[in-house]
Coordinates of C-alpha atoms (C1' of nucleotides) in Angstrom, one line a residue:
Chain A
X1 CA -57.8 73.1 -55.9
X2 CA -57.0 75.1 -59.2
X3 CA -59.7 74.1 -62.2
X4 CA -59.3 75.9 -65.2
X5 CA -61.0 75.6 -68.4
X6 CA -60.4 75.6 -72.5
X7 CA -63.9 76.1 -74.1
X8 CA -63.4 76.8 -77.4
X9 CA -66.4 77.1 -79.9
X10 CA -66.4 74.6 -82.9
X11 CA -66.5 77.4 -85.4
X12 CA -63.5 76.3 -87.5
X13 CA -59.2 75.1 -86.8
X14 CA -57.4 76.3 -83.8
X15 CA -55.8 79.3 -84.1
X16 CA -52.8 80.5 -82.8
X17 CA -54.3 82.3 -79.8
X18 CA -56.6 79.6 -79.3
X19 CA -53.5 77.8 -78.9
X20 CA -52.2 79.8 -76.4
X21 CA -54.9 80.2 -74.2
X22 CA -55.4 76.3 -74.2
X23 CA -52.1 76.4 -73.3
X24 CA -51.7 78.9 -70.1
X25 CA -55.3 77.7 -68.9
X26 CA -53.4 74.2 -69.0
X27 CA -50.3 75.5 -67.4
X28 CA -51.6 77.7 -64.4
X29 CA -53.9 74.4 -63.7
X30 CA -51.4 72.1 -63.5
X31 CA -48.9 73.6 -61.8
X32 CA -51.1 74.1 -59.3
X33 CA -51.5 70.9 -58.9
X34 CA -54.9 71.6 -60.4
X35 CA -57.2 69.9 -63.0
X36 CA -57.9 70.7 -66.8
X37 CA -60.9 71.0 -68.4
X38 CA -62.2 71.2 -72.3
X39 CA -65.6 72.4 -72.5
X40 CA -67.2 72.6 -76.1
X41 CA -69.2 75.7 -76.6
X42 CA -71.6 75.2 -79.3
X43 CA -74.3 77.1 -78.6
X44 CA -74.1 79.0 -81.9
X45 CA -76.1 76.0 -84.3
X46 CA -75.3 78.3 -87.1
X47 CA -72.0 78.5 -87.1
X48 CA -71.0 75.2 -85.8
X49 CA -68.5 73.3 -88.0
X50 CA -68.8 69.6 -86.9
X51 CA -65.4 68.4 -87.9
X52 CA -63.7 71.1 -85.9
X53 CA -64.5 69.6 -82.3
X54 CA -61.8 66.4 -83.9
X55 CA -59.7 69.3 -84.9
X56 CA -59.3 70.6 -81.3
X57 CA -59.1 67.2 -80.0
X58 CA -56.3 66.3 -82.2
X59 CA -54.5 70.2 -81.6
X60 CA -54.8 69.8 -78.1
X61 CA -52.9 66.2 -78.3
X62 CA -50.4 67.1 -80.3
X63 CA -49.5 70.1 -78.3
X64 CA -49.1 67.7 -75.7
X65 CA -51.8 69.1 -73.5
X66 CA -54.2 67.0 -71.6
X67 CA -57.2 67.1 -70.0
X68 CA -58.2 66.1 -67.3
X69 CA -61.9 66.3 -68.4
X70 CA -63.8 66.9 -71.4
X71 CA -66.6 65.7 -73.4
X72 CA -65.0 62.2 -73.6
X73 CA -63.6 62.2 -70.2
X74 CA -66.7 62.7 -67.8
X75 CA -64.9 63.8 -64.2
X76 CA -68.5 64.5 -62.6
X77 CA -69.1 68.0 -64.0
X78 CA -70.7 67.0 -67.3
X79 CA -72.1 67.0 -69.9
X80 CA -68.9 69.0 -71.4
X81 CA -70.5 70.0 -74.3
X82 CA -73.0 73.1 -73.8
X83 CA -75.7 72.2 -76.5
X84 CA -76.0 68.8 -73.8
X85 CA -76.9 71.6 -70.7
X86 CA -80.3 73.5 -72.9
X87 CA -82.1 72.2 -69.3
X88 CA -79.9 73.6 -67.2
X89 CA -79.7 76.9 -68.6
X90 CA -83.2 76.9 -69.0
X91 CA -83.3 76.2 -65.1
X92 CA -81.1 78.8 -64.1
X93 CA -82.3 81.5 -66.4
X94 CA -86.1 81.4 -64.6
X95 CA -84.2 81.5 -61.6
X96 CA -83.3 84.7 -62.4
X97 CA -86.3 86.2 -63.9
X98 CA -88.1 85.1 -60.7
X99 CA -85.0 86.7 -58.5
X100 CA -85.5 89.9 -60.5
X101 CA -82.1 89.7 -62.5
X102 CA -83.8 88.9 -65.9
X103 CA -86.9 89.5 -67.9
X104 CA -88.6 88.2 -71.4
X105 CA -88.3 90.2 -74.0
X106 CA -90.1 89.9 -77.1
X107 CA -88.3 92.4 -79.3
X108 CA -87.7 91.0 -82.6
X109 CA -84.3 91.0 -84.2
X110 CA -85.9 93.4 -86.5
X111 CA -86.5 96.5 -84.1
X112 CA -83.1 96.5 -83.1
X113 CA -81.5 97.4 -86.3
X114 CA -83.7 100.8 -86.8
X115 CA -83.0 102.0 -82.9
X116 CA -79.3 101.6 -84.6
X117 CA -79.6 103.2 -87.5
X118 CA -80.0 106.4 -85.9
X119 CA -76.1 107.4 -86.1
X120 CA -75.0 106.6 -82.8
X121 CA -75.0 103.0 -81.3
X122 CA -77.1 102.6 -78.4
X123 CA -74.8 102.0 -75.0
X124 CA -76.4 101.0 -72.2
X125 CA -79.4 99.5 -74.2
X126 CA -82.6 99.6 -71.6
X127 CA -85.5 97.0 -73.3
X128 CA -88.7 98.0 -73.8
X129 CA -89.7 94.8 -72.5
X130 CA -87.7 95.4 -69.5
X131 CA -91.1 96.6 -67.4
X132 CA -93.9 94.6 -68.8
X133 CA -96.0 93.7 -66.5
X134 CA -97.7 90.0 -65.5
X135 CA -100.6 90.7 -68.0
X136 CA -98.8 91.7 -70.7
X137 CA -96.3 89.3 -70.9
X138 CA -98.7 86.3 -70.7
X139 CA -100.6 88.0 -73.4
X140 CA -97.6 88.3 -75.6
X141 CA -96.6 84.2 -74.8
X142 CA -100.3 83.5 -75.8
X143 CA -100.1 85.4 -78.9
X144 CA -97.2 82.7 -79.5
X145 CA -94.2 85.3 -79.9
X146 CA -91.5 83.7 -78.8
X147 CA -89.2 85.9 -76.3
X148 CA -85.5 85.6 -75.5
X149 CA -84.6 86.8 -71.6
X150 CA -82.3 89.3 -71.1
X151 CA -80.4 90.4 -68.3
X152 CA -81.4 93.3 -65.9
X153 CA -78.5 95.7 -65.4
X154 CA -79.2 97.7 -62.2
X155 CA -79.5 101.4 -63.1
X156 CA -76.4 103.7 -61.7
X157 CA -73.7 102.5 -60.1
X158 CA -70.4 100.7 -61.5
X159 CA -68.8 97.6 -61.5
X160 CA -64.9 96.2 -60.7
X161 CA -63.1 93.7 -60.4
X162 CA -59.4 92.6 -60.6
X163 CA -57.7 91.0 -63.4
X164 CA -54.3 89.4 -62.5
X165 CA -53.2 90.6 -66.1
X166 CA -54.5 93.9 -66.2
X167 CA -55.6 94.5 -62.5
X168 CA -57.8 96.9 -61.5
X169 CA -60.8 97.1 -63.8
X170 CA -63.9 99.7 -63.3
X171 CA -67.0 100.1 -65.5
X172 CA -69.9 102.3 -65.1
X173 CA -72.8 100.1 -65.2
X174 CA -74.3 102.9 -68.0
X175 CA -72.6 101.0 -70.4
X176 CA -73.7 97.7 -69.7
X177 CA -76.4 96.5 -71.8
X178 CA -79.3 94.3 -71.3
X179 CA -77.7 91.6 -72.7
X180 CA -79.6 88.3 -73.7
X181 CA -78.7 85.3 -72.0
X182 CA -81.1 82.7 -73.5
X183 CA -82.0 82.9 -77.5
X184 CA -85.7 82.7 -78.9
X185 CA -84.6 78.7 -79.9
X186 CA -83.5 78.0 -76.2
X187 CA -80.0 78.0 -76.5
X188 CA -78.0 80.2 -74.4
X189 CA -75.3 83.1 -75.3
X190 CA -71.9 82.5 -74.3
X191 CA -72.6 85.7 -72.1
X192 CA -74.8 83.5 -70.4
X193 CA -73.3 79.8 -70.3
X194 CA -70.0 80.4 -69.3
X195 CA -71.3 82.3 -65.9
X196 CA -73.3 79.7 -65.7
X197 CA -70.8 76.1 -66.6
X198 CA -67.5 78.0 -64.9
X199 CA -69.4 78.2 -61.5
X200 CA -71.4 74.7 -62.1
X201 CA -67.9 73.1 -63.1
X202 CA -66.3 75.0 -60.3
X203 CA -63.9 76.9 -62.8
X204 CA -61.7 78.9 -59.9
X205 CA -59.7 80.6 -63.4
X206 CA -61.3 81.9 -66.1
X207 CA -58.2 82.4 -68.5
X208 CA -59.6 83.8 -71.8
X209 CA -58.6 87.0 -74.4
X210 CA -58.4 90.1 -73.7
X211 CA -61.8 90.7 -76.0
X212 CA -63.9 89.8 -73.0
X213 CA -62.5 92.2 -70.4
X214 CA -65.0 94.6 -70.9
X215 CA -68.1 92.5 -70.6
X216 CA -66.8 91.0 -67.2
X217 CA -68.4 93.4 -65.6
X218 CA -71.8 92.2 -67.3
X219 CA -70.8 88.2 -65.8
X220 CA -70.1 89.4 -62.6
X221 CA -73.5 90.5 -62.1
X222 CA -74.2 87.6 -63.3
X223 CA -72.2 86.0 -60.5
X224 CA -74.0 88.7 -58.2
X225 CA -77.4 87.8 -59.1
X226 CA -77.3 84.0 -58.6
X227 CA -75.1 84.7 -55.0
X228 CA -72.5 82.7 -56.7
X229 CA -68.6 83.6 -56.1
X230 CA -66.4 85.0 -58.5
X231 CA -63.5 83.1 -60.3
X232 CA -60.1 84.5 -61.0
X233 CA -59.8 86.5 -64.1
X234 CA -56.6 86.1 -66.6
X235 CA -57.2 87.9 -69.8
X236 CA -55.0 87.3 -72.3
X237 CA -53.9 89.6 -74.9
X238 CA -53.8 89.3 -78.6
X239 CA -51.4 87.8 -80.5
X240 CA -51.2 89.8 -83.9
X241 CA -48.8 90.3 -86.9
X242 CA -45.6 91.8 -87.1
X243 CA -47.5 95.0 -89.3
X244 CA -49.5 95.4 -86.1
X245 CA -52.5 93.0 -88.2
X246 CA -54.3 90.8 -86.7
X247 CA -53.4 87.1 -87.4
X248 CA -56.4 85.5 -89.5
X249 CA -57.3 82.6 -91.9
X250 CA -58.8 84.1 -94.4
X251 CA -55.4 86.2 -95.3
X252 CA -53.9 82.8 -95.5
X253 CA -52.5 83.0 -91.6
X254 CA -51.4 79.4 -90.6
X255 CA -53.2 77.8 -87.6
X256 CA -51.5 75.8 -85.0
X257 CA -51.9 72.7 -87.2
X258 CA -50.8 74.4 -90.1
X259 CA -47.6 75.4 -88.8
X260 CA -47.7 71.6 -88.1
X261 CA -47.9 70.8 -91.3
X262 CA -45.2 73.4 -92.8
X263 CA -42.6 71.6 -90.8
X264 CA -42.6 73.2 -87.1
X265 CA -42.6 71.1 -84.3
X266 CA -45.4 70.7 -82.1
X267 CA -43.4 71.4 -78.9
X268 CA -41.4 74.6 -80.7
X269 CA -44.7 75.9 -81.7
X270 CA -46.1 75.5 -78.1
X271 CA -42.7 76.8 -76.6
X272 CA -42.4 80.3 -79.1
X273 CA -46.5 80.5 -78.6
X274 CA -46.1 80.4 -74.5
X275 CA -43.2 83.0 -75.1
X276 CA -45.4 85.7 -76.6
X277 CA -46.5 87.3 -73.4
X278 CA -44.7 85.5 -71.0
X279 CA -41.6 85.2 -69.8
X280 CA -39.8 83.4 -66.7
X281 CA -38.2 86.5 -65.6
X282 CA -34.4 84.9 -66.6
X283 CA -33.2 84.6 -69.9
X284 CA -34.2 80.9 -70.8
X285 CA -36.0 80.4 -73.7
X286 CA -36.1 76.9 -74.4
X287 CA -38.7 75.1 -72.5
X288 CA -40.6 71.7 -73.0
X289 CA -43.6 71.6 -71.8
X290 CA -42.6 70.1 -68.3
X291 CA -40.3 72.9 -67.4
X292 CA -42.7 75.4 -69.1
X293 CA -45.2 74.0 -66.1
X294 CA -42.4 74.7 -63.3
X295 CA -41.6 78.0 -64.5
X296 CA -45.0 79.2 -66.0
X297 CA -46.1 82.2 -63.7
X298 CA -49.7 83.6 -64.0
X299 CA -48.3 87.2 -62.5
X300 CA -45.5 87.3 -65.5
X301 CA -48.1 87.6 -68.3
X302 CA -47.7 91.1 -70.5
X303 CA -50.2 93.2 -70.8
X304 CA -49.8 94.1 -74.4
X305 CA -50.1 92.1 -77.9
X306 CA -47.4 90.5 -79.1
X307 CA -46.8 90.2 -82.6
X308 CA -45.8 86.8 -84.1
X309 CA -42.2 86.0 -85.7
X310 CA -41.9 84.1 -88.0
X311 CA -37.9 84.2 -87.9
X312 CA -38.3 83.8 -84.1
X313 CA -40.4 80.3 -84.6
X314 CA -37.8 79.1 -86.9
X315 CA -35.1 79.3 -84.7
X316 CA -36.6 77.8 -82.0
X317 CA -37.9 75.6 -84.0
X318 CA -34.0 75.0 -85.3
X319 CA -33.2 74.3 -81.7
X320 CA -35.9 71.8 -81.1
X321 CA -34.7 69.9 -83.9
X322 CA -30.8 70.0 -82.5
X323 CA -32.1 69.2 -78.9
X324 CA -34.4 65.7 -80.4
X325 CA -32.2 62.4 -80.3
X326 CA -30.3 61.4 -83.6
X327 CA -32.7 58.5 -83.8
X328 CA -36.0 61.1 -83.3
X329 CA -34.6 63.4 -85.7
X330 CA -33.8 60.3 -88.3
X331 CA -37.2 59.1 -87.5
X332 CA -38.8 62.3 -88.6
X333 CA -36.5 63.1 -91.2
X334 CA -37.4 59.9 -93.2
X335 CA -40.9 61.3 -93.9
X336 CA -39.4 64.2 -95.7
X337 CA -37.1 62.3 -97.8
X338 CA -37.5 62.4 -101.4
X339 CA -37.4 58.8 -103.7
X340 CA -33.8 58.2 -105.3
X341 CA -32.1 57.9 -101.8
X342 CA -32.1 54.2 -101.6
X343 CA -28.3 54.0 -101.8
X344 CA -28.0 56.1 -99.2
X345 CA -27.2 55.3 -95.6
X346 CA -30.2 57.6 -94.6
X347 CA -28.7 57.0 -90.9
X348 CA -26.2 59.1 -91.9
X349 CA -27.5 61.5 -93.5
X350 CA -29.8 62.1 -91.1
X351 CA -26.8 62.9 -89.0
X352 CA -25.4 65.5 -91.4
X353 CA -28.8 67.7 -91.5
X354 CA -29.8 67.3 -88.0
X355 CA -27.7 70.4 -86.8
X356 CA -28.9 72.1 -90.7
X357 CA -32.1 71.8 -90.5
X358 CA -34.8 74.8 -89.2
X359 CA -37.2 73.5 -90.4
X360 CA -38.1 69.9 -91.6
X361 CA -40.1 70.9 -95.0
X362 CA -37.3 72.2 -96.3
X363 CA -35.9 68.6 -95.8
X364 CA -36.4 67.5 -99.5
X365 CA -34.2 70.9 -101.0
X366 CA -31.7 69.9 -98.6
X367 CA -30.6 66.9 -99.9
X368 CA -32.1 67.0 -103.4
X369 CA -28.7 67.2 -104.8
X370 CA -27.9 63.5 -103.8
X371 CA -30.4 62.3 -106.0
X372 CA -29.7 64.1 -108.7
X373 CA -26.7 66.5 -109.0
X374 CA -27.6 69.9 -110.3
X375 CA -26.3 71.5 -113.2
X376 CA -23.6 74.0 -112.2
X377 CA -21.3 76.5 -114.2
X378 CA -17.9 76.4 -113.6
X379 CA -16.9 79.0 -111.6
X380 CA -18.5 77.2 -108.9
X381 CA -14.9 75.9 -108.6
X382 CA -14.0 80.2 -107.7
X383 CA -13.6 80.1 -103.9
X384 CA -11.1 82.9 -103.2
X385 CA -10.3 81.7 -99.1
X386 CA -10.1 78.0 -100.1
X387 CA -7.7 80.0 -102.9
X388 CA -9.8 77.2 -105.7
X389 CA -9.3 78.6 -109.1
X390 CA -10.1 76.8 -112.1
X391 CA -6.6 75.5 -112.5
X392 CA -6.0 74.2 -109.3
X393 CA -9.0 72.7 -109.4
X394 CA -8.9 70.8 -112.4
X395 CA -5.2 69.8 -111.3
X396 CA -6.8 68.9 -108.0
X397 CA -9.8 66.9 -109.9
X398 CA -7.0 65.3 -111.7
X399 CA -4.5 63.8 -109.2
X400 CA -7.4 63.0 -106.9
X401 CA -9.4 61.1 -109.3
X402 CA -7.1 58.2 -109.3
X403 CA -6.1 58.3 -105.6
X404 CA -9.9 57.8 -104.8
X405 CA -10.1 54.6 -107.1
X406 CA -7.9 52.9 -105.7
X407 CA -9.0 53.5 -102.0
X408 CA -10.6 50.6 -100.3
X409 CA -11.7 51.5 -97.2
X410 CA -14.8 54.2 -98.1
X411 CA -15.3 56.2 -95.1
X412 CA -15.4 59.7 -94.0
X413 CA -12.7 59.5 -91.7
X414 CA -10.2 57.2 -94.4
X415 CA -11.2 59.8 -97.4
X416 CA -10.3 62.6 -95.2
X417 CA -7.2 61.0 -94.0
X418 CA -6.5 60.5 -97.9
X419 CA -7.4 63.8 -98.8
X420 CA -5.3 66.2 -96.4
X421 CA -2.3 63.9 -96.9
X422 CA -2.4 64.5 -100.3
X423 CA -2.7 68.6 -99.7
X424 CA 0.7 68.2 -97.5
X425 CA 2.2 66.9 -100.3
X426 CA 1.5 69.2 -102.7
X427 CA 1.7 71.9 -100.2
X428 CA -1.9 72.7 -100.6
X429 CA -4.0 74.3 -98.3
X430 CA -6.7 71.5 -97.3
X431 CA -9.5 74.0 -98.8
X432 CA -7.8 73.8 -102.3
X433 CA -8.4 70.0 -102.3
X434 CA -11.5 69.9 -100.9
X435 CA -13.6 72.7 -102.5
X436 CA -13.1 71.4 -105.9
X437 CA -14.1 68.0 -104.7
X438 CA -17.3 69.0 -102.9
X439 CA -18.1 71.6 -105.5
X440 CA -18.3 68.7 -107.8
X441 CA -20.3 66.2 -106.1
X442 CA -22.9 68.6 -104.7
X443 CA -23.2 71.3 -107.5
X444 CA -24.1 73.9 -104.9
X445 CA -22.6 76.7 -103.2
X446 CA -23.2 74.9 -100.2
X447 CA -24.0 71.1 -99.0
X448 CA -24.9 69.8 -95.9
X449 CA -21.6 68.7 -94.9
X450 CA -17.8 69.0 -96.4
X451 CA -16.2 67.1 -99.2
X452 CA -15.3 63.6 -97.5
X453 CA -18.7 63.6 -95.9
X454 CA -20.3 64.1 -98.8
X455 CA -18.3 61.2 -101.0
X456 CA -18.8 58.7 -97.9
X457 CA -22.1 58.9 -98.5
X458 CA -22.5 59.1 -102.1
X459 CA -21.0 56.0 -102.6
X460 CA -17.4 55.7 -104.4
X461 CA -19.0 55.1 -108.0
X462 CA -20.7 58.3 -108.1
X463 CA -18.4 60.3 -106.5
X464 CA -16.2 59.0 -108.9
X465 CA -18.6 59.8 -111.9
X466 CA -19.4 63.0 -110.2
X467 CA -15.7 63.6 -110.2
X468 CA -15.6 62.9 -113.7
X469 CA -18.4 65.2 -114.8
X470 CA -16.3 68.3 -113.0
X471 CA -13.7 67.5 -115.0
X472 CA -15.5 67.6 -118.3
X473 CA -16.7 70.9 -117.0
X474 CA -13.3 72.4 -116.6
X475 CA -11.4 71.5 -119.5
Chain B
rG1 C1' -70.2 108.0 -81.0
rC2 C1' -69.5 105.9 -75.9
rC3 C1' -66.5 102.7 -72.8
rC4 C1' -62.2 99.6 -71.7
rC5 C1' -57.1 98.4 -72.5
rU6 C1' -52.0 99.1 -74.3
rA7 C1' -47.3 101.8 -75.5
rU8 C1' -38.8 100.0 -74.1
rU9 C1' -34.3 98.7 -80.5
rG10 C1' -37.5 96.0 -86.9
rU11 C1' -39.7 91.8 -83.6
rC12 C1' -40.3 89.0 -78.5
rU13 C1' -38.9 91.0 -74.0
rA14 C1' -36.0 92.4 -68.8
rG15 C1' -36.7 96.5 -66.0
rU16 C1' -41.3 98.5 -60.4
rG17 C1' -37.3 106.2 -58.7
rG18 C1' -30.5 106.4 -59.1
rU19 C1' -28.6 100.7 -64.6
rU20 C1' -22.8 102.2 -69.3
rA21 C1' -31.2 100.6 -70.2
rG22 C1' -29.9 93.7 -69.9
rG23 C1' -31.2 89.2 -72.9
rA24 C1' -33.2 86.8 -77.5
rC25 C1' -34.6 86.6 -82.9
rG26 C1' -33.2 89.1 -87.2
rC27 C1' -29.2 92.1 -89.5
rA28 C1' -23.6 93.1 -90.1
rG29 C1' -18.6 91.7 -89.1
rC30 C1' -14.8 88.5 -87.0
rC31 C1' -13.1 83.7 -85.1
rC32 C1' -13.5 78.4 -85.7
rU33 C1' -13.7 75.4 -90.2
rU34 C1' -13.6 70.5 -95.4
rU35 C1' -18.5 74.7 -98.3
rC36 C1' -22.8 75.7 -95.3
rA37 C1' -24.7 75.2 -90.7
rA38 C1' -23.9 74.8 -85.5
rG39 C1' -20.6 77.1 -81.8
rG40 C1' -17.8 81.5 -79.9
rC41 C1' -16.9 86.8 -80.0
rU42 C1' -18.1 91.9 -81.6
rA43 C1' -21.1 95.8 -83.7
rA44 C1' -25.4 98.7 -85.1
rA45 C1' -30.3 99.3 -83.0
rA46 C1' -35.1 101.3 -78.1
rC47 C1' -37.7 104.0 -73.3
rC48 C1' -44.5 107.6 -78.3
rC49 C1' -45.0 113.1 -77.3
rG50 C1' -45.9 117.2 -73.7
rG51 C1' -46.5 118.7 -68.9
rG52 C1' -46.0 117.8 -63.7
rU53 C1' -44.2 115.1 -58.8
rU54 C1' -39.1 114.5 -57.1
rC55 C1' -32.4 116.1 -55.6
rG56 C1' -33.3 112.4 -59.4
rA57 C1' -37.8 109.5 -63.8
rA58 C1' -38.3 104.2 -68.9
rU59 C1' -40.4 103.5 -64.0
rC60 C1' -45.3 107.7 -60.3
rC61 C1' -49.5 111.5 -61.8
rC62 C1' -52.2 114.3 -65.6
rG63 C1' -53.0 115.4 -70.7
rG64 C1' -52.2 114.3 -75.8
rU65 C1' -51.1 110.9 -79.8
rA66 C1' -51.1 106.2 -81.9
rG67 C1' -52.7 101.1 -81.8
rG68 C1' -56.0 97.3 -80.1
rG69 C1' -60.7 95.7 -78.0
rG70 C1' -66.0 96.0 -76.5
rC71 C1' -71.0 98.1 -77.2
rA72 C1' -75.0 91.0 -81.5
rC73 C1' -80.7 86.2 -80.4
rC74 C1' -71.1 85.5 -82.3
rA75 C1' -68.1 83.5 -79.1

RNA sequence: GCCCCUAUUGUCUAGUGGUUAGGACGCAGCCCUUUCAAGGCUAAAACCCGGGUUCGAAUCCCGGUAGGGGCACCA
């Protein structure tokens, strides 16, 4: 049975790559057949950011992944949340002090800095404390110095394992350091509690970023020294900018729920983010997240970053839109409508934009000309292929004007009707006719939708005052 | 500084020794058309460099170069 995990740290929103891993750790579970699992990892009190565990709650569900367990979703392997284990890392690190795998040390943060300051950082950092003996160390606990425990790397040798993402992986155990596992106030590292909650939790998939391929090594002594086995590794890699930059908040980079919020789906956000990296070796690129789980393939992830489009996102997220229901779209679309719209059958327009719209912030500028028409110079009425010059357009403007009047029945399909008719008999192109019209009821270059469609909705009195004011405008 | 990883059009990518190097976004043009969009078609655009191996390398090996990552009582 596949378990994967998502054990993000609390330290602020969810990021795009956070996103993403959620997302393939999620994917490779369940296709699987496998379970889920969120694991908090707040081990850093510091720089814990209480409001963010909510914010990865509410990322995760709107991404549409689920867990299968989690903090509030106990499956047997909790607590979830790592500052609830203290005991059990406290357990497991004496286990291996006692094996030999770990030590105290008492270094303070202070000595470090000046064995630094030399020029060259220290690789392969060997602890003083690393061969105290019995004595000394009880001395040092009764002089009330309180001591972290680091972990013994074996001198010599090197360490490997695979990677299904970047396979083959060898470092010489030289550069491992003697890492600490358990800080002076009890709480362990991340180096330390992931080894220690994957195995406990029985994680067979670590899927995590790139950034921790080369301490692996360090966990899988870990592993070693507790005679535990190994998970599966999937690092991930980055997911940058398109100037090769990494993505980040403080340069005013959107996170996953900011995208939200500037008018990207959820489920074209997750579909473009599982894209970056991965593809399902044909050319489809439209997935929900149900055939993303049929199609997902752990052995198809890319080695290299992949820089994020912006254009790219759009257009998927443009095709999302298309492929919703009318009545999904219409939903959605009513939260972006401006005021002034009541005498509009918003039904229908919803219609019109559904196929227009990339992106629904930009909703409100869409269809900001029905509420109020722009002002507009008159060579709007200039369209050379529609052959509209300001002539024929005020002659058009002119004849039409009373034809519309008197029309009862209001409709897109009877105003057309009306409309090309009239071009026959005046051996007009249609485009003469109708560019004048539309010109003066939108004000724009371009509308969401063509002349008849346009006056159906607006109503007949104010395409006929609309109508009116393009006439004042050309003569 | 030491170690690890990566390298196909502007971007995401396909490609596992023999291909006119394929697709997608974006860009340009054409068609369709009641403007725009959508849709259809077409174009321009790439194998980081240098050595090998081989009858033959984008593909395998070595070396450069460039970019990324790690070397915290952060994750």
């Amino acid at each position: 049975m596949f378990r994967t995990r998502f054990a993000p740290s609390p330290t602020g929103y969810m990021h795009i790559g956070n996103l993403r891993t959620a997302l393939y750790a999620y994917l490779i579970a369940k296709q699987a057949g496998g379970a889920f699992i969120l694991r908090i990892e707040d081990t850093d009190q510091s720089r814990n950011v209480p409001e963010s565990v909510a914010a990865i709650y509410n990322g995760l569900k709107l991404a549409g992944i689920e867990y299968d367990e989690g903090p509030d979703k106990d499956g047997g392997y909790g607590p979830y949340v790592q500052s609830q284990r203290l005991g059990i890392y406290k357990k497991h690190s004496e286990e291996l002090i006692k094996k030999g795998h770990a030590y105290y040390c008492f270094c303070q943060k202070e000595d470090k800095p000046a064995l630094e300051s030399t020029g060259e950082r220290v690789q392969g950092f060997r602890d003083p404390c690393r061969d105290l003996n019995a004595e000394e160390i009880q001395a040092k606990f009764d002089a009330g110095i309180l001591p972290v425990v680091r972990q013994r790397i074996p001198e010599g040798g090197e360490s490997s394992f695979f990677d299904h993402v970047y396979g083959e992986i060898a470092i010489d155990n030289s550069q491992l350091d003697d890492q600490v596992l358990l800080k002076s106030d009890g709480f362990p590292t991340y180096n330390f509690a992931n080894v220690v909650d994957d195995h406990l939790m029985g994680i067979t998939h670590v899927i995590r970023g790139q950034e921790y391929l080369s301490s692996t090594p360090k966990y899988n002594l870990l592993y070693e020294a507790f005679g535990w086995e190994r998970p599966e590794y999937i690092h991930l890699p980055h997911i940058i900018k398109e100037d090769g930059s990494k993505l980040s908040k403080r340069k005013g980079d959107p996170s996953y729920e900011d995208l939200v919020k500037m008018g990207y789906l959820p489920e074209a956000i997750v579909n473009y983010v599982a894209l970056l990296g991965w593809n399902p070796g044909d050319e489809r690129e439209f997935f929900l997240l149900p055939e993303l789980t049929q199609a997902f393939d752990m052995n198809r992830i890319n080695k290299s970053s992949a820089a994020f489009s912006f254009d790219k996102l759009r257009w998927l997220n443009g095709e999302h839109i298309r492929a919703l229901s009318p009545e999904t779209f219409h939903e959605l679309a009513l939260t972006y409508y401006p005021q002034g719209l009541e005498k509009i059958d918003l039904g229908k327009l919803s219609q019109l934009i559904q196929i227009r719209t990339e992106n629904l912030a930009e909703i409100p500028n869409l269809v900001a000309f029905f509420v109020d028409l722009p002002s507009y110079e008159s060579d709007l009425f200039l369209h050379q292929k529609s052959k509209s010059t300001l002539e024929s357009s005020l002659l058009v403007l002119q004849q039409v004007q009373p034809l519309l009047a008197s029309l009862d029945e209001w409709t897109n399909e009877s105003l057309f009707a009306l409309l090309k008719s009239f071009s026959q008999e005046q051996g007009l192109k249609v485009g003469t006719v109708m560019w004048p019209i539309r010109t003066a009821l939108s004000g724009q270059e371009t509308s969401p939708g063509g002349a008849t469609e346009l006056a159906a909705l607006l109503g007949k009195d104010e395409t006929l005052r609309r109508i009116r004011l393009g006439l004042e405008k050309l003569s």
